[in-house]
Amino acid sequence: MKLRIETSSIDTLTIRLFDTIDEANMPWLRAAASKLREQFGDHLIDLVPSYTTLMLHYDMQEMTDSQACERVQRALAHLETAPPPQPGRLHEVPVWYHPSVGPDLLRLARQTGLTPEQVAIRHCSREYQVFTLGFAPGFAYMGLVEEALAIPRLATPRRSVPTGSVGIAERQTAIYPLVSPGGWNLLGRTPVALFDRTREGYSLLQPGDRVRFIRVEQPEFILLGGDDTPMEPLL
Amino acid sequence: MSGLLVEQSLGLAQLQDAGRFGVRHLGVTQGGALDWVAMYWANWLLGNALTCSVIEIPLGGLVLLCEQDSTLALAGADLGATLDEQPLQTWNSFAVRKGQRLVFDTPRAGVRAYLAAPGGFDGPATLGSQSTVVREALGGLDGQGSTLRRGDKMLFTGTDVLRREIPHTSLPDYSSPARLSVIPGAQYSAFSALSLYQAFNHAWRIDQRADRMGIRLVGPELRYTGAPMISEGIPGGAIQVPPDGQPIVLLNDRQTIGGYPRLGALTPSAMSRLAQLATGETARLVATDPEAARREHLELLHGWHSPR
């Protein structure tokens, strides 16, 4: 970990901690985020953690750029020597893996020489880290997916991906929180609501959380409130 | 309770305020009036809090029927607005009577007009803001991200109105050449020397690919020579350069993180100016000292709060 602070705009700083994507970074980024929130208090407008960085938007009517930098230094000074930070919350997310709601499942199976069932089992066999949220409210970039299941994004994104769709792109996996265009390879669907404006914290998944997918069959998926409307055949 | 009935809309006009804050780590975009300076003035004219919700009207095509006598204020672009066919002055407040019709036609200067009402327009705050974000289904009259539609009633409950006048020296001039101040930063030093020269010494044309997420600039092809990036948080006004070398200035509805290299970011005043540039117009980027930009911005903010 090597702390670097850069000016990104009139009132934002980019705080760099790492240079590569690594699941082991995430507890440190979580710890850094919480120390920065504590240090800046009400003068923090937004804090956006990503794979290796945190972008900090501060209230420029309350402090100068150099005061903001000093506060960052102070907040993160003892981060490395502190006891190793706690991992994020673990979520178990049920997924119905099926070609009717995961139109790329069969292709991925063909490409890997596995059965669709084996693809599902292997997608469920790891605990994933939430690296960052972006693209849409509650959309969590998670990883790392095992090398064998890694496939590139679709050359042409779908115009409409249903809510709850679970996909893979390269070595990352994600769930679409609301209907949107999307280019990830879809394997199945979860009945769990990812983004709910009436819930405390709004988003089920927060940066630094951990996720384990649990394979369920259609009846349980429906029992859990899932919508099993099939997708259009692959474009 | 007073209100305006939407009789015609292109589906672009929408409720906006200062934006949504404290939720960007969840992937929720910032939102908010693109020309925040014009929104401030529209509210200031009525004595409102400066960030009360207003109607952002891009390009015109909007007809509103006044359902009560009241006072409204208009700032930003000149869209050839009329009240019962009488021309309305932009940057002014004006009285309306029940039954009068307010028409926004087509741009004559600038792109986006802002209409303010006493106390701001009613509407649920979703995640702390009324700002409309269509793709995230947040904000707006219904709280579901809808823009103004025929038949919508835009209600407001405020009654106290100051009816102030804006000093002439404070009015923006949309016909003057656009010089957009940029605070260099991010991956600035990883662009080729020629690209850095070109970025700040050529005119950039406003492309038709422009919306509330970003505005694409067309000009010399800028070349980034650094390593591929890992996605990181993007500030408002960031100038990102995708592989085709044509920069995109990211605005209020930008994605929260991104992996394209950036030259730096526009100042808030420059973002306000950019929001009023039409397709085909040109702008220059001007590298600015961050400290000078901060002083200037704080003075500008201070100005609204002190007597004029």
XYZ file of C-alpha atoms in Angstrom:
543
model
C 0.000 0.000 0.000
C 1.366 3.394 -1.011
C -0.726 6.487 -0.310
C -0.905 9.069 -3.088
C -3.293 12.040 -3.101
C -4.156 13.804 -6.362
C -6.371 16.770 -7.180
C -9.170 15.592 -9.492
C -11.294 18.720 -9.725
C -11.993 21.948 -7.865
C -13.357 20.022 -4.861
C -12.395 16.367 -5.260
C -9.307 14.353 -4.448
C -8.352 10.945 -5.762
C -6.685 8.854 -3.092
C -4.636 6.008 -4.541
C -3.785 3.078 -2.304
C -3.027 0.220 -4.718
C -2.041 -0.355 -8.341
C -3.585 -3.727 -9.128
C -6.976 -5.396 -8.689
C -6.769 -7.808 -5.771
C -9.435 -9.195 -3.457
C -7.015 -8.704 -0.578
C -7.186 -4.910 -1.100
C -10.841 -4.687 -0.267
C -10.753 -4.797 3.545
C -8.135 -2.018 3.466
C -10.248 0.115 1.149
C -13.236 -0.427 3.459
C -11.189 0.587 6.468
C -9.863 3.655 4.639
C -13.405 4.669 3.646
C -14.647 4.477 7.200
C -11.698 6.491 8.555
C -12.210 9.157 5.893
C -15.936 9.386 6.677
C -15.097 9.820 10.344
C -12.408 12.437 9.693
C -14.466 14.570 7.270
C -17.846 14.239 8.997
C -20.433 16.666 7.625
C -17.881 18.207 5.286
C -17.809 15.076 3.162
C -20.111 15.381 0.152
C -19.401 11.987 -1.429
C -16.847 9.218 -1.200
C -16.542 6.756 -4.096
C -14.338 3.744 -3.421
C -13.226 1.725 -6.422
C -10.798 -1.173 -7.021
C -7.642 0.697 -6.001
C -8.751 4.242 -5.194
C -11.185 6.382 -3.237
C -12.548 9.568 -4.758
C -13.345 12.121 -2.102
C -15.670 15.050 -2.799
C -15.415 17.572 0.046
C -17.257 20.788 0.854
C -14.944 23.488 -0.511
C -16.798 26.161 1.439
C -15.475 24.558 4.618
C -11.840 23.816 3.769
C -9.065 24.471 1.285
C -7.551 21.824 -0.960
C -4.448 21.599 1.218
C -6.537 21.280 4.388
C -8.444 18.456 2.735
C -5.151 16.734 1.844
C -3.938 17.118 5.439
C -7.141 15.543 6.698
C -6.682 12.597 4.358
C -3.100 12.147 5.605
C -4.291 12.280 9.196
C -7.170 9.841 8.601
C -4.995 7.267 6.869
C -1.676 7.759 8.695
C -1.871 4.634 10.824
C -3.904 2.474 8.479
C -1.078 0.064 7.668
C 0.093 -0.476 11.209
C -3.411 -0.908 12.596
C -4.689 -4.471 13.056
C -5.904 -6.021 9.793
C -9.374 -4.666 9.025
C -12.492 -6.801 9.277
C -13.880 -8.279 6.062
C -17.210 -6.918 4.807
C -20.632 -8.454 5.386
C -21.327 -11.811 3.693
C -24.517 -12.146 1.620
C -25.956 -15.389 0.316
C -27.722 -14.675 -2.962
C -30.042 -17.340 -4.451
C -29.830 -17.751 -8.231
C -31.892 -19.832 -10.631
C -29.444 -20.883 -13.359
C -31.433 -21.667 -16.482
C -31.209 -20.828 -20.215
C -34.645 -19.168 -20.187
C -33.412 -16.474 -17.771
C -29.689 -16.936 -18.471
C -29.477 -16.951 -22.267
C -25.666 -17.247 -22.308
C -25.487 -20.275 -20.002
C -25.400 -22.885 -22.779
C -22.758 -21.003 -24.770
C -20.531 -20.683 -21.727
C -20.987 -24.412 -21.058
C -20.041 -25.244 -24.652
C -16.971 -23.016 -24.542
C -15.703 -24.463 -21.294
C -16.596 -28.087 -22.033
C -18.718 -28.194 -18.867
C -22.392 -28.983 -18.473
C -24.668 -26.012 -17.634
C -25.086 -27.534 -14.198
C -21.319 -27.661 -13.682
C -21.021 -24.020 -14.769
C -23.606 -23.093 -12.134
C -21.899 -25.154 -9.445
C -18.549 -23.555 -10.178
C -20.002 -20.047 -10.250
C -21.369 -20.807 -6.754
C -18.167 -22.341 -5.456
C -16.392 -19.093 -4.625
C -16.929 -16.203 -2.298
C -16.746 -12.967 -4.286
C -15.622 -9.548 -3.120
C -17.647 -6.462 -4.027
C -14.927 -4.317 -5.615
C -17.045 -1.276 -6.330
C -20.537 -0.126 -7.301
C -21.273 1.757 -10.505
C -23.046 1.670 -13.868
C -26.459 1.732 -12.154
C -27.734 2.151 -8.578
C -26.798 -0.999 -6.664
C -24.798 -2.578 -9.535
C -21.849 -4.291 -7.815
C -18.704 -5.354 -9.653
C -17.624 -8.606 -7.971
C -14.734 -10.996 -8.356
C -12.734 -12.781 -9.032
C -14.453 -15.423 -11.143
C -12.272 -18.486 -11.732
C -10.176 -18.305 -14.881
C -12.055 -21.145 -16.626
C -15.388 -19.268 -16.523
C -13.993 -15.923 -17.669
C -15.520 -14.806 -20.986
C -15.459 -11.390 -22.628
C -18.481 -9.086 -22.760
C -20.918 -9.477 -25.663
C -19.686 -7.666 -28.774
C -23.091 -5.968 -28.975
C -24.752 -5.263 -25.633
C -28.400 -6.271 -25.217
C -30.788 -3.357 -25.296
C -32.699 -4.601 -22.289
C -31.534 -6.912 -19.512
C -34.199 -7.869 -16.920
C -33.944 -7.014 -13.242
C -32.041 -9.608 -11.215
C -30.050 -11.035 -14.154
C -26.713 -12.528 -13.058
C -23.809 -12.231 -15.459
C -20.096 -12.704 -16.049
C -17.667 -10.414 -17.872
C -14.033 -11.479 -17.891
C -13.217 -12.387 -14.298
C -16.012 -10.324 -12.764
C -19.589 -11.161 -11.973
C -22.564 -8.881 -11.300
C -26.331 -8.659 -10.888
C -28.456 -6.132 -12.812
C -30.458 -4.218 -10.147
C -32.939 -2.756 -12.637
C -33.832 -3.137 -16.287
C -31.034 -1.624 -18.352
C -28.944 -2.217 -21.442
C -26.066 -4.598 -20.766
C -23.244 -6.604 -22.285
C -22.506 -9.184 -19.594
C -23.021 -12.911 -20.281
C -26.196 -13.935 -18.457
C -26.347 -17.234 -16.558
C -29.455 -16.912 -14.426
C -31.610 -14.679 -12.286
C -31.935 -13.829 -8.592
C -35.222 -12.995 -6.832
C -33.384 -10.686 -4.398
C -33.968 -6.926 -4.686
C -30.584 -5.243 -5.096
C -31.687 -1.643 -4.773
C -34.612 -0.541 -2.638
C -35.098 3.101 -1.844
C -37.076 2.257 1.295
C -34.272 0.131 2.757
C -31.675 1.542 5.127
C -28.560 2.102 3.022
C -30.658 1.535 -0.165
C -28.274 -0.966 -1.752
C -28.118 -4.590 -0.596
C -24.456 -4.771 -1.568
C -22.003 -2.185 -0.274
C -18.405 -1.691 -1.370
C -16.218 -4.299 0.346
C -19.079 -6.743 1.070
C -18.754 -10.428 0.126
C -21.195 -12.530 -1.874
C -21.817 -16.253 -2.246
C -24.317 -17.400 -4.874
C -26.636 -20.273 -3.924
C -28.125 -22.410 -6.669
C -31.924 -22.776 -6.455
C -34.448 -24.423 -8.762
C -37.428 -22.726 -10.397
C -40.047 -23.473 -7.677
C -37.866 -22.023 -4.915
C -36.957 -19.048 -7.125
C -40.671 -18.293 -7.547
C -41.366 -18.918 -3.873
C -38.747 -16.268 -3.090
C -40.614 -13.779 -5.260
C -38.659 -14.280 -8.484
C -40.103 -13.371 -11.876
C -39.501 -16.312 -14.241
C -40.592 -14.511 -17.419
C -38.211 -15.928 -20.044
C -35.919 -13.628 -21.990
C -36.154 -13.312 -25.749
C -33.906 -15.845 -27.494
C -30.289 -14.716 -27.826
C -29.990 -11.833 -30.264
C -51.919 25.712 -3.942
C -50.896 27.076 -7.323
C -49.818 25.209 -10.363
C -48.942 24.879 -14.007
C -50.583 22.330 -16.277
C -48.316 20.781 -18.903
C -50.162 21.078 -22.228
C -47.284 20.078 -24.534
C -43.840 18.641 -23.905
C -41.052 17.126 -25.990
C -40.303 14.866 -23.038
C -37.028 16.634 -22.288
C -38.126 19.242 -19.740
C -37.642 17.951 -16.227
C -37.540 18.789 -12.548
C -34.024 19.482 -11.243
C -32.413 20.787 -8.077
C -28.808 20.787 -6.851
C -28.529 17.003 -7.231
C -28.278 13.860 -5.158
C -25.440 13.595 -2.654
C -24.086 11.010 -0.249
C -25.123 8.034 -2.417
C -22.538 7.980 -5.206
C -20.712 5.024 -3.626
C -23.871 3.015 -4.408
C -23.598 3.747 -8.114
C -26.224 6.514 -7.971
C -25.404 9.410 -10.261
C -25.222 13.004 -8.991
C -27.894 14.619 -11.142
C -28.901 18.268 -10.730
C -29.386 21.310 -12.976
C -26.737 21.322 -15.723
C -26.544 25.108 -15.716
C -26.504 25.519 -11.966
C -25.738 29.251 -12.296
C -28.988 29.839 -14.184
C -30.890 27.725 -11.623
C -29.419 29.854 -8.808
C -30.454 33.068 -10.563
C -33.969 31.823 -11.304
C -34.451 31.025 -7.624
C -32.692 34.204 -6.477
C -35.094 36.331 -8.530
C -37.980 35.113 -6.353
C -36.085 35.084 -3.076
C -36.145 31.274 -2.981
C -33.396 29.141 -1.491
C -30.952 28.900 -4.406
C -31.333 25.157 -4.839
C -35.134 24.934 -4.819
C -36.363 22.627 -7.575
C -36.839 24.265 -10.963
C -37.922 23.076 -14.408
C -34.947 22.546 -16.702
C -36.139 23.187 -20.266
C -33.719 22.094 -22.982
C -34.452 23.302 -26.523
C -38.065 24.454 -25.911
C -41.185 22.684 -27.147
C -42.977 23.170 -23.854
C -46.397 24.723 -23.236
C -47.681 25.369 -19.712
C -51.109 26.634 -18.687
C -51.167 28.780 -15.549
C -53.884 27.557 -13.195
C -53.550 30.362 -10.625
C -52.258 33.920 -10.403
C -48.656 33.861 -9.246
C -45.120 35.016 -9.915
C -42.503 32.949 -11.756
C -38.902 33.557 -12.809
C -36.945 32.629 -15.894
C -33.179 32.330 -16.368
C -30.689 30.671 -18.691
C -31.266 30.204 -22.407
C -33.500 32.443 -24.487
C -35.989 29.953 -25.931
C -38.255 32.647 -27.358
C -40.565 32.287 -24.362
C -43.942 34.016 -24.488
C -46.806 34.565 -22.072
C -50.073 34.746 -24.022
C -47.952 35.523 -27.067
C -46.189 38.449 -25.413
C -42.378 37.971 -25.343
C -40.876 37.309 -21.925
C -37.499 38.632 -20.834
C -35.100 35.946 -19.665
C -33.309 36.714 -16.358
C -36.474 38.216 -14.885
C -39.419 37.397 -12.709
C -42.919 37.994 -14.060
C -46.537 37.852 -12.915
C -48.872 35.300 -14.450
C -52.669 35.158 -14.310
C -54.906 32.157 -14.214
C -55.607 30.958 -17.741
C -52.485 32.450 -19.305
C -50.307 30.228 -21.476
C -46.532 30.040 -21.172
C -44.802 28.825 -24.329
C -41.132 27.867 -24.803
C -40.427 27.767 -28.505
C -36.908 27.163 -29.767
C -33.367 28.292 -28.794
C -32.269 31.805 -29.765
C -29.325 32.016 -27.369
C -28.143 29.168 -25.168
C -29.760 25.741 -24.876
C -31.385 25.314 -21.457
C -33.859 27.621 -19.722
C -34.774 27.380 -16.045
C -38.221 28.205 -14.698
C -38.591 28.821 -10.973
C -41.738 29.129 -8.851
C -42.192 30.469 -5.313
C -40.753 27.926 -2.894
C -39.851 25.485 -5.679
C -42.010 22.815 -7.321
C -43.635 20.046 -5.305
C -42.436 16.502 -5.781
C -41.090 13.689 -3.635
C -37.416 13.784 -2.727
C -35.985 10.401 -3.690
C -32.644 9.641 -2.048
C -32.579 13.248 -0.853
C -33.304 15.042 -4.124
C -36.041 15.849 -6.635
C -33.557 15.724 -9.523
C -34.860 13.646 -12.409
C -32.646 10.822 -13.667
C -34.564 8.896 -16.295
C -32.229 5.907 -16.559
C -32.105 5.402 -12.790
C -35.857 5.911 -12.338
C -35.217 8.513 -9.626
C -36.692 11.944 -8.939
C -39.129 13.984 -10.979
C -42.791 14.644 -10.337
C -43.566 10.955 -9.661
C -40.273 10.047 -7.956
C -39.755 7.481 -10.740
C -37.561 9.559 -13.012
C -40.258 10.784 -15.397
C -39.784 13.949 -17.405
C -42.670 16.413 -17.863
C -45.570 14.868 -19.739
C -48.760 16.303 -21.146
C -51.329 16.467 -18.358
C -48.800 16.754 -15.516
C -49.586 19.378 -12.888
C -46.545 21.227 -11.577
C -47.643 22.470 -8.168
C -45.972 24.921 -5.815
C -47.039 26.163 -2.434
C -44.774 29.169 -1.822
C -46.383 32.575 -1.752
C -43.706 34.998 -0.569
C -41.934 36.583 -3.477
C -39.185 39.193 -3.454
C -39.145 40.168 -7.170
C -35.512 41.161 -7.396
C -33.543 42.349 -10.411
C -30.244 40.895 -11.532
C -27.446 43.464 -11.893
C -26.493 43.760 -15.567
C -22.847 43.040 -14.876
C -23.783 39.614 -13.529
C -25.599 38.388 -16.632
C -23.823 35.720 -18.656
C -23.277 36.535 -22.328
C -23.924 33.452 -24.463
C -22.718 35.201 -27.611
C -19.182 35.684 -26.251
C -16.537 33.081 -27.208
C -16.657 30.177 -24.770
C -13.442 29.780 -22.788
C -13.832 26.838 -20.431
C -11.496 26.780 -17.427
C -9.948 23.405 -16.730
C -8.119 22.256 -13.619
C -5.486 19.907 -15.032
C -5.184 16.666 -13.139
C -5.817 12.915 -13.109
C -3.853 11.338 -16.016
C -2.876 14.734 -17.482
C 0.852 13.980 -17.592
C 0.328 10.698 -19.457
C -0.918 12.436 -22.612
C 1.603 13.160 -25.358
C 3.139 16.645 -25.325
C 1.559 17.369 -28.699
C -1.859 16.333 -27.385
C -1.524 18.617 -24.370
C -0.586 21.478 -26.671
C -3.516 20.751 -28.954
C -5.987 20.326 -26.117
C -5.447 23.893 -24.970
C -4.683 25.591 -28.305
C -7.410 24.402 -30.639
C -11.080 25.183 -30.865
C -13.318 22.239 -29.902
C -16.637 21.750 -31.626
C -19.698 20.670 -29.626
C -20.872 17.367 -31.061
C -24.492 16.304 -31.453
C -23.736 13.417 -29.124
C -24.563 15.459 -26.058
C -26.900 14.722 -23.182
C -27.080 15.071 -19.405
C -24.352 12.429 -18.990
C -21.771 14.147 -21.127
C -20.926 16.299 -24.112
C -18.522 15.061 -26.752
C -16.000 17.520 -28.192
C -14.664 17.165 -31.727
C -11.178 18.329 -32.672
C -7.610 17.069 -32.811
C -7.166 13.424 -31.848
C -5.646 13.318 -28.358
C -3.231 10.524 -27.563
C -2.882 8.915 -24.150
C 0.455 7.185 -23.684
C -0.041 5.758 -20.193
C -0.904 2.250 -19.044
C -4.510 0.980 -19.237
C -6.478 2.242 -16.274
C -8.449 0.558 -13.538
C -11.894 2.198 -13.144
C -12.036 4.947 -10.541
C -14.442 7.622 -9.302
C -15.066 10.465 -11.754
C -15.705 14.053 -10.645
C -18.176 16.410 -12.333
C -16.715 18.210 -15.336
C -14.064 15.522 -15.901
C -12.663 15.508 -19.429
C -12.254 11.863 -20.328
C -10.551 10.712 -23.494
C -11.687 7.366 -24.935
C -9.440 5.475 -27.394
C -10.758 7.464 -30.389
C -9.039 10.555 -28.929
C -12.163 12.731 -28.903
C -12.831 14.038 -25.396
C -16.116 13.770 -23.530
C -16.865 16.250 -20.753
C -18.798 14.372 -18.094
C -21.761 16.206 -16.645
C -24.207 15.733 -13.777
C -25.733 12.420 -14.889
C -22.323 10.810 -15.564
C -21.539 7.274 -14.477
C -19.988 7.242 -10.997
C -16.814 5.374 -11.998
C -14.944 5.007 -15.264
C -11.750 3.697 -16.771
C -10.866 6.210 -19.480
C -7.928 8.562 -18.894
C -8.750 12.153 -18.018
C -7.078 15.486 -18.735
C -8.583 17.130 -15.674
C -11.937 18.680 -14.909
C -13.853 21.817 -15.828
C -14.548 24.344 -13.085
C -18.191 24.697 -11.985
C -18.518 27.981 -13.925
C -17.173 26.317 -17.047
C -19.695 23.484 -16.651
C -22.483 26.053 -16.479
C -21.205 27.744 -19.659
C -20.814 24.413 -21.494
C -24.434 23.524 -20.674
C -25.520 26.466 -22.835
C -23.405 25.626 -25.911
C -25.354 24.247 -28.857
C -24.282 21.561 -31.331
C -21.756 23.012 -33.764
C -20.621 25.873 -31.527
C -16.992 25.934 -30.471
C -15.187 26.292 -27.158
C -11.605 26.575 -26.016
C -10.157 24.824 -22.999
C -8.055 27.038 -20.730
C -5.749 25.485 -18.157
C -6.346 27.210 -14.835
C -4.542 27.429 -11.516
C -6.643 25.446 -9.014
C -6.235 28.016 -6.235
C -7.340 30.891 -8.471
C -10.317 28.823 -9.624
C -11.326 28.103 -6.025
C -11.109 31.775 -5.027
C -13.191 32.778 -8.014
C -15.813 30.106 -7.311
C -16.124 31.035 -3.637
C -16.508 34.710 -4.581
C -19.231 33.782 -7.049
C -21.087 31.776 -4.379
C -20.643 34.574 -1.862
C -22.178 37.052 -4.321
C -25.631 35.442 -4.161
C -25.723 35.700 -0.417
C -24.674 39.332 -0.083
C -26.818 42.337 -1.038
C -26.570 43.443 -4.651
